[in-house]
Amino acid sequence: MEGNMNLTLQVWRQKNSRTEGRMETYQLSGISEDMSFLEMFDVLNEQLVHEGKDPVSFDHDCREGICGACSMYINGRPHGPLQGVTTCQLHMRSFKDGDTIVVEPWRAQAFPVIKDLVTDRAAFDRIISAGGYISVNTGNAQDANAIPVAKENADASFMAAACIGCGACVAACKNASAMLFTSAKISQLALLPQGEAERTARAKKMVAQMDEEGFGACTNTGACAAECPKGISMENIARMNREFFVAEIGTKD
Amino acid sequence: MATSPKLDAKIPDGPLETKWTKYRSTVPLVNPANKRSLEIIVIGTGLAGASAAATLAELGYKVKAFCFQDSPRRAHSIAAQGGINAAKNYQNDGDSVYRLFYDTIKGGDYRARESNVYRLAEVSGNIIDQCVAAGVPFAREYGGLLSNRSFGGTQVQRTFYAAGQTGQQLLLGAYSGLQRQVGAGNIAMYTRHEMLDVVMIDGKCRGIIARNLITGELERHFGHAVLICSGGYGNVFYLSTNAMGSNVTAAWKAHKKGAFFGNPCFTQIHPTCIPVSGDHQSKLTLMSESLRNDGRIWVPKKKDDNRPADQIPEDERDYYLERRYPAFGNLVPRDIASRAAKERCDAGYGVGTSKMAVYLDYYAAYERYGKGEVNKRGIHNASADQILQLGKAVVKEKYGNLFDMYKQITGEDPYQVPMRIYPAVHYTMGGLWVDYNLMTTVPGLYALGEANFSDHGANRLGASALMQGLADGYFVIPYTIGAYLASEIRTKAISTDHPAFVQAEKEVNDRITKLISIKGTKSPEAYHKELGKIMWDKCGMARNEQGLKEAIQEIRALKKEFWSNVKVMGDVDEFNPELDKANRVADFIELGELMCMDALDRNESCGGHFREEYQTEEGEAKRDDENYMYVSAWEYQGESQWELHKEELNYENIKIAQRSYK
């Protein structure tokens, strides 16, 4: 045992998408405050394996806050109590000895549960496939410095591009809207001269795909931006709406 | 020494500068109608895999791409921080294709193949063009043009970057290209799938067996060619900067089906990582090498000095890299910086509670940048504190996300106290042996990116992994694959009912059934940790003959125990990360043995491979060019049986010298 924190965990367990889930309660002791939240789950899983029980499935990979795989809904907030932090970068020093921690998967119709805390977020990939790109085949490019891009536009584009596609915005939203995710990609490309040619078609196609996936509407509550671990701004949603309306009004089809 | 007859690198004739241009114009082509009936399987969707899949689909091939993650966007290339090199010479500081080539060969301690590295340097500029066109938001200057910074092992500024998230931006660029082709129906994307074997028919690679990680079903997929783009194997050490899921399985299956494994012992230990905090540690986090641009590395001059950093006066600090290597200072290559840190800590000068760390200090940078800002803004009589604050703001813009990450993990504020860092396993230069076409020793089976051995010799320079991944995927394989596929246009798609597919699937199935039925007492995780400890202690930053021999015996014993005592929970036909893990750990164990054998064979020190018996009086790596200037390519011949083949390295365009950064 490395630390002296004792915790009660309430965790969503669900065998697969066809069966109903339920909350289970586990006791953990000897947790160190230097552990990450996922390392605390590693301890839980080792304990479960030792007891001959099925360990808790959860998505995780890079464990440095950039891949966007980890996705736990902790005490009613995506990625837990801190701002600007993914679950893997949340450390146990943010909790106290004796705490009860409730952990659920992302809850959204468009993100069905696969098992326990693991959900299917393929809808995001399909939104990107619908138009989240610049159609430039390899080999078509001109010299990289041929088109100067004003630093403020490049910086703003980069800020939007920082999205890691984790889905916390959807999980935080009472409507399970994917507007923040979709608008971040639309903004990134709309702010660059390279994205100009497909600007209107992109906005229309991505918004249409987003609707088709079953995500809800935006009612400007702002929970998405408040919970986004990468600080993606609501301004992107406003920009997406502008792009979309201009596309709807200004194009032939 | 002569090259083994089993290794034909297929290097085109002619002068180095024209090899690629000439070869590119003469390599056989496949006409557009035939491309439509040729199927290519891509394993992994990192920079190499995503760029290859997208580009091959654009050309008209039928592509199937596989990744074990829930989305191709999560491949571990995403985590690369500092940048990507390219010989653009935008800074007018004397860069050129030759210089990038030279730096890479020298940085790799003269253990990489000249022709491949030169081609890499040649296409490096196209990569930047392509990425910018695809909407990658690189850092720019106020004039709107691209910004560059320095990296270790070079004296020019050729690194392009997007804050500390360059890998993320490049991968998302390649991923959007891939998704565009998925949307167009040219790529069939299989997420949460893991390749578990290669299918061989009549001596050629003709497909794979993959496992659907959600349902546990085994699937057979035919392909005229298979591209292994599954990354490196640093996780053999358990603790590394790799993602938790990064594994050697795809490459290892290819190896066991006949692909030779090149230079398995060449691993890169990165000097600037956040130190280990306890036994619970599941992975290590890198702090980008770009931090060495502005940060100064030091330890106290006094042994076991327990004073906090800010109470140690300037003249009692040992800036050991600047002291030992005045020409490159804090920007020496990674292998050298790592060993120097280990040397200081082993000698008792380490800092922090574990004493296994050194300081990375930004105080001088705050002052320098602060003074610059004061001048820029025309502030007269600025106070020392004002200068410091302005300097911190500049550093925040450049490295803010890295500083935040450090704070998050350690609970310490790096703007107030110097960071503590220590080396950690980061990258593997070794990988599947490939020829100039990136084909392994198995016809139709290719390896790209970190999964191959080809470009970095015994040590990779910073910001060159992203370059190589994208070079292989965007600009090399689309041409070189024609050399093979042009002769495959008459091969009709082979039915997956073919006995070879049936047999391969059965073998995979048997192994999985065995793993789950052992029902022993220890988790796959526990075995992984044990393996990692053996590897780090005996095949890590420093190696010696005795330790390596012990390690081989220990790994064999571990393997035996694993196969009789592993405990895999859950069932085969469901989502089961424990089973996935057991599969991967079993392969890591076998790889670990081969790495130790390779390290034992190489009686010299070069790059990241440091054999304690072979060092200069000053503790620098001592190469033996006469006897070891070769690529070791290991042929699998059965359990714990390998035959070593050697590819002799010829340097015709570069003068070989003892590597010096002093």
PDB file of N, CA and C in Angstrom, chain A residues 2 15 35 39 46 49 52-53 59 61-64 67-68 82 89 91 93 115 118-119 121 125 129 132 136-139 141-145 148-149 161-165 188 194, chain B residues 55 58 70-71 73-74 88 90 129-130 132-133 135 140 144 146 165 168-169 175-176 179-180 192 241 243-245 279-280 282-283 397 405 408-409 474 523 525 567 569 574-575 578:
ATOM      1  N   GLU A   2       0.511   2.149  -0.873  1.00  0.00           N
ATOM      2  CA  GLU A   2       1.376   3.310  -1.039  1.00  0.00           C
ATOM      3  C   GLU A   2       0.884   4.552  -0.336  1.00  0.00           C
ATOM      4  N   LYS A  15     -22.790  -5.130 -18.781  1.00  0.00           N
ATOM      5  CA  LYS A  15     -22.061  -6.184 -19.485  1.00  0.00           C
ATOM      6  C   LYS A  15     -21.872  -5.871 -20.965  1.00  0.00           C
ATOM      7  N   MET A  35      -1.374   9.302  -7.151  1.00  0.00           N
ATOM      8  CA  MET A  35      -1.924   8.479  -8.238  1.00  0.00           C
ATOM      9  C   MET A  35      -2.837   9.322  -9.112  1.00  0.00           C
ATOM     10  N   GLU A  39      -5.018   5.467 -12.457  1.00  0.00           N
ATOM     11  CA  GLU A  39      -4.173   4.546 -11.684  1.00  0.00           C
ATOM     12  C   GLU A  39      -4.933   4.025 -10.478  1.00  0.00           C
ATOM     13  N   GLU A  46      -6.977  -4.500 -10.265  1.00  0.00           N
ATOM     14  CA  GLU A  46      -6.098  -5.551  -9.740  1.00  0.00           C
ATOM     15  C   GLU A  46      -6.798  -6.255  -8.567  1.00  0.00           C
ATOM     16  N   VAL A  49      -9.543  -8.511  -9.978  1.00  0.00           N
ATOM     17  CA  VAL A  49      -8.974  -9.726 -10.569  1.00  0.00           C
ATOM     18  C   VAL A  49      -8.571 -10.689  -9.454  1.00  0.00           C
ATOM     19  N   GLY A  52     -11.296 -12.553  -8.223  1.00  0.00           N
ATOM     20  CA  GLY A  52     -11.961 -13.378  -9.224  1.00  0.00           C
ATOM     21  C   GLY A  52     -13.176 -12.713  -9.844  1.00  0.00           C
ATOM     22  N   LYS A  53     -13.217 -11.379  -9.809  1.00  0.00           N
ATOM     23  CA  LYS A  53     -14.347 -10.657 -10.397  1.00  0.00           C
ATOM     24  C   LYS A  53     -13.916  -9.957 -11.679  1.00  0.00           C
ATOM     25  N   ASP A  59     -12.216   3.283 -21.249  1.00  0.00           N
ATOM     26  CA  ASP A  59     -11.334   3.692 -22.339  1.00  0.00           C
ATOM     27  C   ASP A  59     -10.201   4.552 -21.797  1.00  0.00           C
ATOM     28  N   ASP A  61      -5.800   5.630 -23.061  1.00  0.00           N
ATOM     29  CA  ASP A  61      -4.647   5.227 -23.847  1.00  0.00           C
ATOM     30  C   ASP A  61      -3.403   6.038 -23.512  1.00  0.00           C
ATOM     31  N   CYS A  62      -3.347   7.299 -23.939  1.00  0.00           N
ATOM     32  CA  CYS A  62      -2.073   8.019 -23.781  1.00  0.00           C
ATOM     33  C   CYS A  62      -1.763   8.358 -22.328  1.00  0.00           C
ATOM     34  N   ARG A  63      -2.789   8.569 -21.537  1.00  0.00           N
ATOM     35  CA  ARG A  63      -2.645   8.983 -20.145  1.00  0.00           C
ATOM     36  C   ARG A  63      -1.802  10.240 -20.001  1.00  0.00           C
ATOM     37  N   GLU A  64      -1.826  11.088 -21.005  1.00  0.00           N
ATOM     38  CA  GLU A  64      -1.234  12.406 -20.830  1.00  0.00           C
ATOM     39  C   GLU A  64      -2.132  13.509 -21.362  1.00  0.00           C
ATOM     40  N   CYS A  67      -4.974  12.156 -26.146  1.00  0.00           N
ATOM     41  CA  CYS A  67      -5.578  11.255 -27.138  1.00  0.00           C
ATOM     42  C   CYS A  67      -7.101  11.333 -27.132  1.00  0.00           C
ATOM     43  N   GLY A  68      -7.669  11.737 -25.998  1.00  0.00           N
ATOM     44  CA  GLY A  68      -9.128  11.883 -25.930  1.00  0.00           C
ATOM     45  C   GLY A  68      -9.873  10.590 -25.658  1.00  0.00           C
ATOM     46  N   LEU A  82     -12.027  19.132 -11.713  1.00  0.00           N
ATOM     47  CA  LEU A  82     -11.131  20.206 -12.145  1.00  0.00           C
ATOM     48  C   LEU A  82     -11.523  20.747 -13.516  1.00  0.00           C
ATOM     49  N   GLN A  89      -5.524  12.964 -16.331  1.00  0.00           N
ATOM     50  CA  GLN A  89      -4.652  13.962 -15.698  1.00  0.00           C
ATOM     51  C   GLN A  89      -5.207  14.450 -14.358  1.00  0.00           C
ATOM     52  N   HIS A  91      -5.689  13.898 -10.570  1.00  0.00           N
ATOM     53  CA  HIS A  91      -4.957  13.125  -9.573  1.00  0.00           C
ATOM     54  C   HIS A  91      -5.742  13.024  -8.267  1.00  0.00           C
ATOM     55  N   ARG A  93      -5.026  13.732  -5.429  1.00  0.00           N
ATOM     56  CA  ARG A  93      -4.906  14.840  -4.477  1.00  0.00           C
ATOM     57  C   ARG A  93      -6.098  15.795  -4.583  1.00  0.00           C
ATOM     58  N   LYS A 115     -19.493  -1.335 -22.925  1.00  0.00           N
ATOM     59  CA  LYS A 115     -19.369  -2.107 -21.692  1.00  0.00           C
ATOM     60  C   LYS A 115     -18.945  -1.167 -20.563  1.00  0.00           C
ATOM     61  N   VAL A 118     -17.278   2.233 -21.057  1.00  0.00           N
ATOM     62  CA  VAL A 118     -16.833   2.394 -22.445  1.00  0.00           C
ATOM     63  C   VAL A 118     -18.031   2.694 -23.350  1.00  0.00           C
ATOM     64  N   THR A 119     -17.928   3.776 -24.118  1.00  0.00           N
ATOM     65  CA  THR A 119     -19.018   4.099 -25.042  1.00  0.00           C
ATOM     66  C   THR A 119     -18.509   4.118 -26.485  1.00  0.00           C
ATOM     67  N   ARG A 121     -18.109   6.188 -29.671  1.00  0.00           N
ATOM     68  CA  ARG A 121     -18.119   7.585 -30.103  1.00  0.00           C
ATOM     69  C   ARG A 121     -17.872   7.730 -31.599  1.00  0.00           C
ATOM     70  N   ASP A 125     -16.415  10.455 -35.658  1.00  0.00           N
ATOM     71  CA  ASP A 125     -15.648  10.174 -36.875  1.00  0.00           C
ATOM     72  C   ASP A 125     -16.500  10.417 -38.116  1.00  0.00           C
ATOM     73  N   SER A 129     -15.910  12.748 -41.333  1.00  0.00           N
ATOM     74  CA  SER A 129     -15.979  12.207 -42.699  1.00  0.00           C
ATOM     75  C   SER A 129     -16.909  13.029 -43.597  1.00  0.00           C
ATOM     76  N   GLY A 132     -15.111  17.435 -42.464  1.00  0.00           N
ATOM     77  CA  GLY A 132     -14.092  18.024 -41.601  1.00  0.00           C
ATOM     78  C   GLY A 132     -12.687  17.885 -42.144  1.00  0.00           C
ATOM     79  N   VAL A 136      -7.434  18.049 -50.316  1.00  0.00           N
ATOM     80  CA  VAL A 136      -6.165  18.239 -51.022  1.00  0.00           C
ATOM     81  C   VAL A 136      -5.436  16.900 -51.060  1.00  0.00           C
ATOM     82  N   ASN A 137      -5.374  16.312 -52.239  1.00  0.00           N
ATOM     83  CA  ASN A 137      -4.675  15.041 -52.369  1.00  0.00           C
ATOM     84  C   ASN A 137      -3.182  15.233 -52.145  1.00  0.00           C
ATOM     85  N   THR A 138      -2.528  14.182 -51.665  1.00  0.00           N
ATOM     86  CA  THR A 138      -1.093  14.265 -51.439  1.00  0.00           C
ATOM     87  C   THR A 138      -0.386  14.606 -52.744  1.00  0.00           C
ATOM     88  N   GLY A 139       0.501  15.592 -52.647  1.00  0.00           N
ATOM     89  CA  GLY A 139       1.257  15.980 -53.830  1.00  0.00           C
ATOM     90  C   GLY A 139       0.739  17.248 -54.484  1.00  0.00           C
ATOM     91  N   ALA A 141       0.128  20.104 -53.019  1.00  0.00           N
ATOM     92  CA  ALA A 141       0.381  21.329 -52.261  1.00  0.00           C
ATOM     93  C   ALA A 141       1.431  22.222 -52.893  1.00  0.00           C
ATOM     94  N   GLN A 142       1.253  23.523 -52.699  1.00  0.00           N
ATOM     95  CA  GLN A 142       2.288  24.480 -53.077  1.00  0.00           C
ATOM     96  C   GLN A 142       3.186  24.727 -51.877  1.00  0.00           C
ATOM     97  N   ASP A 143       4.194  25.579 -52.062  1.00  0.00           N
ATOM     98  CA  ASP A 143       5.122  25.825 -50.969  1.00  0.00           C
ATOM     99  C   ASP A 143       4.386  26.357 -49.739  1.00  0.00           C
ATOM    100  N   ALA A 144       4.785  25.835 -48.592  1.00  0.00           N
ATOM    101  CA  ALA A 144       4.069  26.123 -47.346  1.00  0.00           C
ATOM    102  C   ALA A 144       4.035  27.612 -47.017  1.00  0.00           C
ATOM    103  N   ASN A 145       5.047  28.363 -47.452  1.00  0.00           N
ATOM    104  CA  ASN A 145       5.061  29.797 -47.146  1.00  0.00           C
ATOM    105  C   ASN A 145       4.453  30.647 -48.252  1.00  0.00           C
ATOM    106  N   PRO A 148       0.707  33.561 -46.760  1.00  0.00           N
ATOM    107  CA  PRO A 148       0.856  33.994 -45.363  1.00  0.00           C
ATOM    108  C   PRO A 148      -0.501  33.938 -44.665  1.00  0.00           C
ATOM    109  N   VAL A 149      -0.484  33.589 -43.394  1.00  0.00           N
ATOM    110  CA  VAL A 149      -1.722  33.583 -42.615  1.00  0.00           C
ATOM    111  C   VAL A 149      -1.493  34.496 -41.420  1.00  0.00           C
ATOM    112  N   ALA A 161      -8.467  23.950 -33.057  1.00  0.00           N
ATOM    113  CA  ALA A 161      -7.957  22.631 -33.435  1.00  0.00           C
ATOM    114  C   ALA A 161      -7.473  21.827 -32.239  1.00  0.00           C
ATOM    115  N   ALA A 162      -7.415  22.468 -31.067  1.00  0.00           N
ATOM    116  CA  ALA A 162      -6.915  21.768 -29.877  1.00  0.00           C
ATOM    117  C   ALA A 162      -7.904  20.712 -29.381  1.00  0.00           C
ATOM    118  N   CYS A 163      -9.113  20.677 -29.930  1.00  0.00           N
ATOM    119  CA  CYS A 163     -10.131  19.687 -29.532  1.00  0.00           C
ATOM    120  C   CYS A 163      -9.573  18.274 -29.644  1.00  0.00           C
ATOM    121  N   ILE A 164      -9.809  17.465 -28.600  1.00  0.00           N
ATOM    122  CA  ILE A 164      -9.294  16.096 -28.608  1.00  0.00           C
ATOM    123  C   ILE A 164     -10.390  15.072 -28.906  1.00  0.00           C
ATOM    124  N   GLY A 165     -11.594  15.542 -29.186  1.00  0.00           N
ATOM    125  CA  GLY A 165     -12.665  14.610 -29.582  1.00  0.00           C
ATOM    126  C   GLY A 165     -13.042  13.626 -28.504  1.00  0.00           C
ATOM    127  N   GLN A 188     -11.782  25.835 -37.149  1.00  0.00           N
ATOM    128  CA  GLN A 188     -10.366  25.659 -37.477  1.00  0.00           C
ATOM    129  C   GLN A 188     -10.144  25.895 -38.973  1.00  0.00           C
ATOM    130  N   GLN A 194      -6.723  28.224 -46.541  1.00  0.00           N
ATOM    131  CA  GLN A 194      -6.767  26.922 -47.212  1.00  0.00           C
ATOM    132  C   GLN A 194      -8.169  26.311 -47.181  1.00  0.00           C
TER     133      GLN A 194
ATOM    134  N   THR B  55      -3.426   8.393 -48.736  1.00  0.00           N
ATOM    135  CA  THR B  55      -2.773   8.624 -50.026  1.00  0.00           C
ATOM    136  C   THR B  55      -3.021   7.475 -50.995  1.00  0.00           C
ATOM    137  N   GLU B  58      -6.475   7.767 -52.264  1.00  0.00           N
ATOM    138  CA  GLU B  58      -6.565   8.850 -53.261  1.00  0.00           C
ATOM    139  C   GLU B  58      -6.097   8.364 -54.630  1.00  0.00           C
ATOM    140  N   ASP B  70     -10.636   3.326 -30.288  1.00  0.00           N
ATOM    141  CA  ASP B  70     -12.029   3.505 -30.704  1.00  0.00           C
ATOM    142  C   ASP B  70     -12.143   4.440 -31.891  1.00  0.00           C
ATOM    143  N   SER B  71     -11.070   5.180 -32.174  1.00  0.00           N
ATOM    144  CA  SER B  71     -11.068   6.061 -33.337  1.00  0.00           C
ATOM    145  C   SER B  71      -9.644   6.158 -33.862  1.00  0.00           C
ATOM    146  N   ARG B  73      -8.175   8.628 -34.767  1.00  0.00           N
ATOM    147  CA  ARG B  73      -7.561   9.873 -34.316  1.00  0.00           C
ATOM    148  C   ARG B  73      -6.783   9.701 -33.013  1.00  0.00           C
ATOM    149  N   ARG B  74      -6.906   8.561 -32.337  1.00  0.00           N
ATOM    150  CA  ARG B  74      -6.264   8.429 -31.031  1.00  0.00           C
ATOM    151  C   ARG B  74      -4.906   7.733 -31.076  1.00  0.00           C
ATOM    152  N   LYS B  88      13.774  23.104 -45.008  1.00  0.00           N
ATOM    153  CA  LYS B  88      13.207  24.194 -45.802  1.00  0.00           C
ATOM    154  C   LYS B  88      14.172  25.372 -45.906  1.00  0.00           C
ATOM    155  N   TYR B  90      13.968  28.021 -44.290  1.00  0.00           N
ATOM    156  CA  TYR B  90      13.216  29.285 -44.221  1.00  0.00           C
ATOM    157  C   TYR B  90      13.945  30.313 -43.360  1.00  0.00           C
ATOM    158  N   ASP B 129       4.621  21.312 -46.764  1.00  0.00           N
ATOM    159  CA  ASP B 129       3.684  21.858 -47.763  1.00  0.00           C
ATOM    160  C   ASP B 129       2.331  21.142 -47.666  1.00  0.00           C
ATOM    161  N   GLN B 130       2.392  19.824 -47.643  1.00  0.00           N
ATOM    162  CA  GLN B 130       1.167  19.020 -47.630  1.00  0.00           C
ATOM    163  C   GLN B 130       0.337  19.308 -46.373  1.00  0.00           C
ATOM    164  N   VAL B 132       0.368  21.967 -44.397  1.00  0.00           N
ATOM    165  CA  VAL B 132      -0.205  23.317 -44.403  1.00  0.00           C
ATOM    166  C   VAL B 132      -1.425  23.348 -45.321  1.00  0.00           C
ATOM    167  N   ALA B 133      -1.321  22.721 -46.478  1.00  0.00           N
ATOM    168  CA  ALA B 133      -2.448  22.698 -47.414  1.00  0.00           C
ATOM    169  C   ALA B 133      -3.657  21.983 -46.807  1.00  0.00           C
ATOM    170  N   GLY B 135      -4.525  22.119 -43.775  1.00  0.00           N
ATOM    171  CA  GLY B 135      -5.108  22.890 -42.687  1.00  0.00           C
ATOM    172  C   GLY B 135      -4.466  22.694 -41.325  1.00  0.00           C
ATOM    173  N   ARG B 140       3.059  30.511 -36.400  1.00  0.00           N
ATOM    174  CA  ARG B 140       3.486  31.500 -37.396  1.00  0.00           C
ATOM    175  C   ARG B 140       4.046  32.754 -36.732  1.00  0.00           C
ATOM    176  N   GLY B 144       3.033  36.394 -40.838  1.00  0.00           N
ATOM    177  CA  GLY B 144       2.149  35.388 -41.412  1.00  0.00           C
ATOM    178  C   GLY B 144       2.867  34.160 -41.927  1.00  0.00           C
ATOM    179  N   LEU B 146       5.709  30.841 -41.562  1.00  0.00           N
ATOM    180  CA  LEU B 146       5.884  29.773 -40.565  1.00  0.00           C
ATOM    181  C   LEU B 146       7.070  30.031 -39.643  1.00  0.00           C
ATOM    182  N   GLN B 165       1.859  20.765 -29.193  1.00  0.00           N
ATOM    183  CA  GLN B 165       0.902  19.763 -29.667  1.00  0.00           C
ATOM    184  C   GLN B 165       1.095  19.447 -31.144  1.00  0.00           C
ATOM    185  N   GLN B 168      -0.335  16.097 -32.347  1.00  0.00           N
ATOM    186  CA  GLN B 168      -1.796  16.136 -32.400  1.00  0.00           C
ATOM    187  C   GLN B 168      -2.253  16.804 -33.696  1.00  0.00           C
ATOM    188  N   GLN B 169      -1.675  17.935 -34.003  1.00  0.00           N
ATOM    189  CA  GLN B 169      -2.133  18.665 -35.191  1.00  0.00           C
ATOM    190  C   GLN B 169      -1.797  17.909 -36.474  1.00  0.00           C
ATOM    191  N   TYR B 175      -5.525  12.282 -40.235  1.00  0.00           N
ATOM    192  CA  TYR B 175      -6.806  11.630 -39.905  1.00  0.00           C
ATOM    193  C   TYR B 175      -7.943  12.226 -40.724  1.00  0.00           C
ATOM    194  N   SER B 176      -7.935  13.547 -40.912  1.00  0.00           N
ATOM    195  CA  SER B 176      -9.031  14.134 -41.694  1.00  0.00           C
ATOM    196  C   SER B 176      -8.935  13.674 -43.146  1.00  0.00           C
ATOM    197  N   GLN B 179     -10.373  10.170 -43.019  1.00  0.00           N
ATOM    198  CA  GLN B 179     -11.827  10.166 -42.886  1.00  0.00           C
ATOM    199  C   GLN B 179     -12.512  10.633 -44.171  1.00  0.00           C
ATOM    200  N   ARG B 180     -11.826  11.527 -44.881  1.00  0.00           N
ATOM    201  CA  ARG B 180     -12.383  11.967 -46.164  1.00  0.00           C
ATOM    202  C   ARG B 180     -12.523  10.766 -47.097  1.00  0.00           C
ATOM    203  N   ARG B 192     -11.323  -0.493 -33.151  1.00  0.00           N
ATOM    204  CA  ARG B 192     -11.392  -1.528 -32.108  1.00  0.00           C
ATOM    205  C   ARG B 192     -11.183  -2.918 -32.714  1.00  0.00           C
ATOM    206  N   THR B 241       6.994   6.352 -22.203  1.00  0.00           N
ATOM    207  CA  THR B 241       6.116   7.469 -22.564  1.00  0.00           C
ATOM    208  C   THR B 241       5.066   7.039 -23.585  1.00  0.00           C
ATOM    209  N   ALA B 243       1.711   5.180 -25.180  1.00  0.00           N
ATOM    210  CA  ALA B 243       0.348   5.022 -24.673  1.00  0.00           C
ATOM    211  C   ALA B 243       0.200   3.632 -24.073  1.00  0.00           C
ATOM    212  N   MET B 244      -0.819   3.462 -23.231  1.00  0.00           N
ATOM    213  CA  MET B 244      -1.022   2.180 -22.564  1.00  0.00           C
ATOM    214  C   MET B 244      -1.238   1.049 -23.569  1.00  0.00           C
ATOM    215  N   GLY B 245      -1.888   1.369 -24.672  1.00  0.00           N
ATOM    216  CA  GLY B 245      -2.208   0.324 -25.636  1.00  0.00           C
ATOM    217  C   GLY B 245      -1.111   0.055 -26.656  1.00  0.00           C
ATOM    218  N   ASP B 279       5.233   3.184  -6.885  1.00  0.00           N
ATOM    219  CA  ASP B 279       5.009   1.881  -7.524  1.00  0.00           C
ATOM    220  C   ASP B 279       3.715   1.805  -8.316  1.00  0.00           C
ATOM    221  N   HIS B 280       2.798   2.726  -8.012  1.00  0.00           N
ATOM    222  CA  HIS B 280       1.513   2.711  -8.706  1.00  0.00           C
ATOM    223  C   HIS B 280       1.647   3.181 -10.145  1.00  0.00           C
ATOM    224  N   SER B 282       1.753   4.033 -13.826  1.00  0.00           N
ATOM    225  CA  SER B 282       1.349   3.204 -14.955  1.00  0.00           C
ATOM    226  C   SER B 282       2.027   3.627 -16.233  1.00  0.00           C
ATOM    227  N   LYS B 283       2.470   4.876 -16.269  1.00  0.00           N
ATOM    228  CA  LYS B 283       3.194   5.325 -17.469  1.00  0.00           C
ATOM    229  C   LYS B 283       3.993   6.571 -17.120  1.00  0.00           C
ATOM    230  N   GLU B 397       3.411  31.420 -23.460  1.00  0.00           N
ATOM    231  CA  GLU B 397       2.897  31.314 -24.829  1.00  0.00           C
ATOM    232  C   GLU B 397       3.577  30.169 -25.582  1.00  0.00           C
ATOM    233  N   MET B 405       0.811  20.781 -17.753  1.00  0.00           N
ATOM    234  CA  MET B 405       0.805  19.336 -17.587  1.00  0.00           C
ATOM    235  C   MET B 405       1.723  18.930 -16.431  1.00  0.00           C
ATOM    236  N   GLN B 408       0.022  19.641 -13.226  1.00  0.00           N
ATOM    237  CA  GLN B 408      -1.068  18.714 -12.992  1.00  0.00           C
ATOM    238  C   GLN B 408      -0.562  17.382 -12.439  1.00  0.00           C
ATOM    239  N   ILE B 409       0.547  16.914 -12.977  1.00  0.00           N
ATOM    240  CA  ILE B 409       1.044  15.598 -12.591  1.00  0.00           C
ATOM    241  C   ILE B 409       1.796  15.632 -11.264  1.00  0.00           C
ATOM    242  N   TYR B 474       3.090   9.466 -46.808  1.00  0.00           N
ATOM    243  CA  TYR B 474       2.664  10.391 -47.862  1.00  0.00           C
ATOM    244  C   TYR B 474       3.498  10.233 -49.145  1.00  0.00           C
ATOM    245  N   SER B 523      -2.177 -11.516 -12.751  1.00  0.00           N
ATOM    246  CA  SER B 523      -2.770 -10.786 -13.878  1.00  0.00           C
ATOM    247  C   SER B 523      -1.718 -10.517 -14.957  1.00  0.00           C
ATOM    248  N   GLU B 525      -1.066  -7.773 -16.198  1.00  0.00           N
ATOM    249  CA  GLU B 525      -0.396  -6.546 -15.746  1.00  0.00           C
ATOM    250  C   GLU B 525       0.811  -6.867 -14.858  1.00  0.00           C
ATOM    251  N   LYS B 567      -3.609 -15.175 -15.235  1.00  0.00           N
ATOM    252  CA  LYS B 567      -5.036 -15.198 -14.904  1.00  0.00           C
ATOM    253  C   LYS B 567      -5.731 -14.149 -15.763  1.00  0.00           C
ATOM    254  N   MET B 569      -9.236 -12.704 -16.793  1.00  0.00           N
ATOM    255  CA  MET B 569     -10.646 -12.685 -16.425  1.00  0.00           C
ATOM    256  C   MET B 569     -11.521 -12.537 -17.663  1.00  0.00           C
ATOM    257  N   GLU B 574     -16.431 -11.425 -25.819  1.00  0.00           N
ATOM    258  CA  GLU B 574     -16.943 -10.144 -25.327  1.00  0.00           C
ATOM    259  C   GLU B 574     -15.814  -9.121 -25.311  1.00  0.00           C
ATOM    260  N   PHE B 575     -16.199  -7.877 -25.039  1.00  0.00           N
ATOM    261  CA  PHE B 575     -15.213  -6.815 -24.866  1.00  0.00           C
ATOM    262  C   PHE B 575     -14.370  -7.164 -23.647  1.00  0.00           C
ATOM    263  N   GLU B 578      -8.632  -7.285 -20.615  1.00  0.00           N
ATOM    264  CA  GLU B 578      -7.650  -8.144 -19.943  1.00  0.00           C
ATOM    265  C   GLU B 578      -7.061  -9.157 -20.915  1.00  0.00           C
TER     266      GLU B 578
END
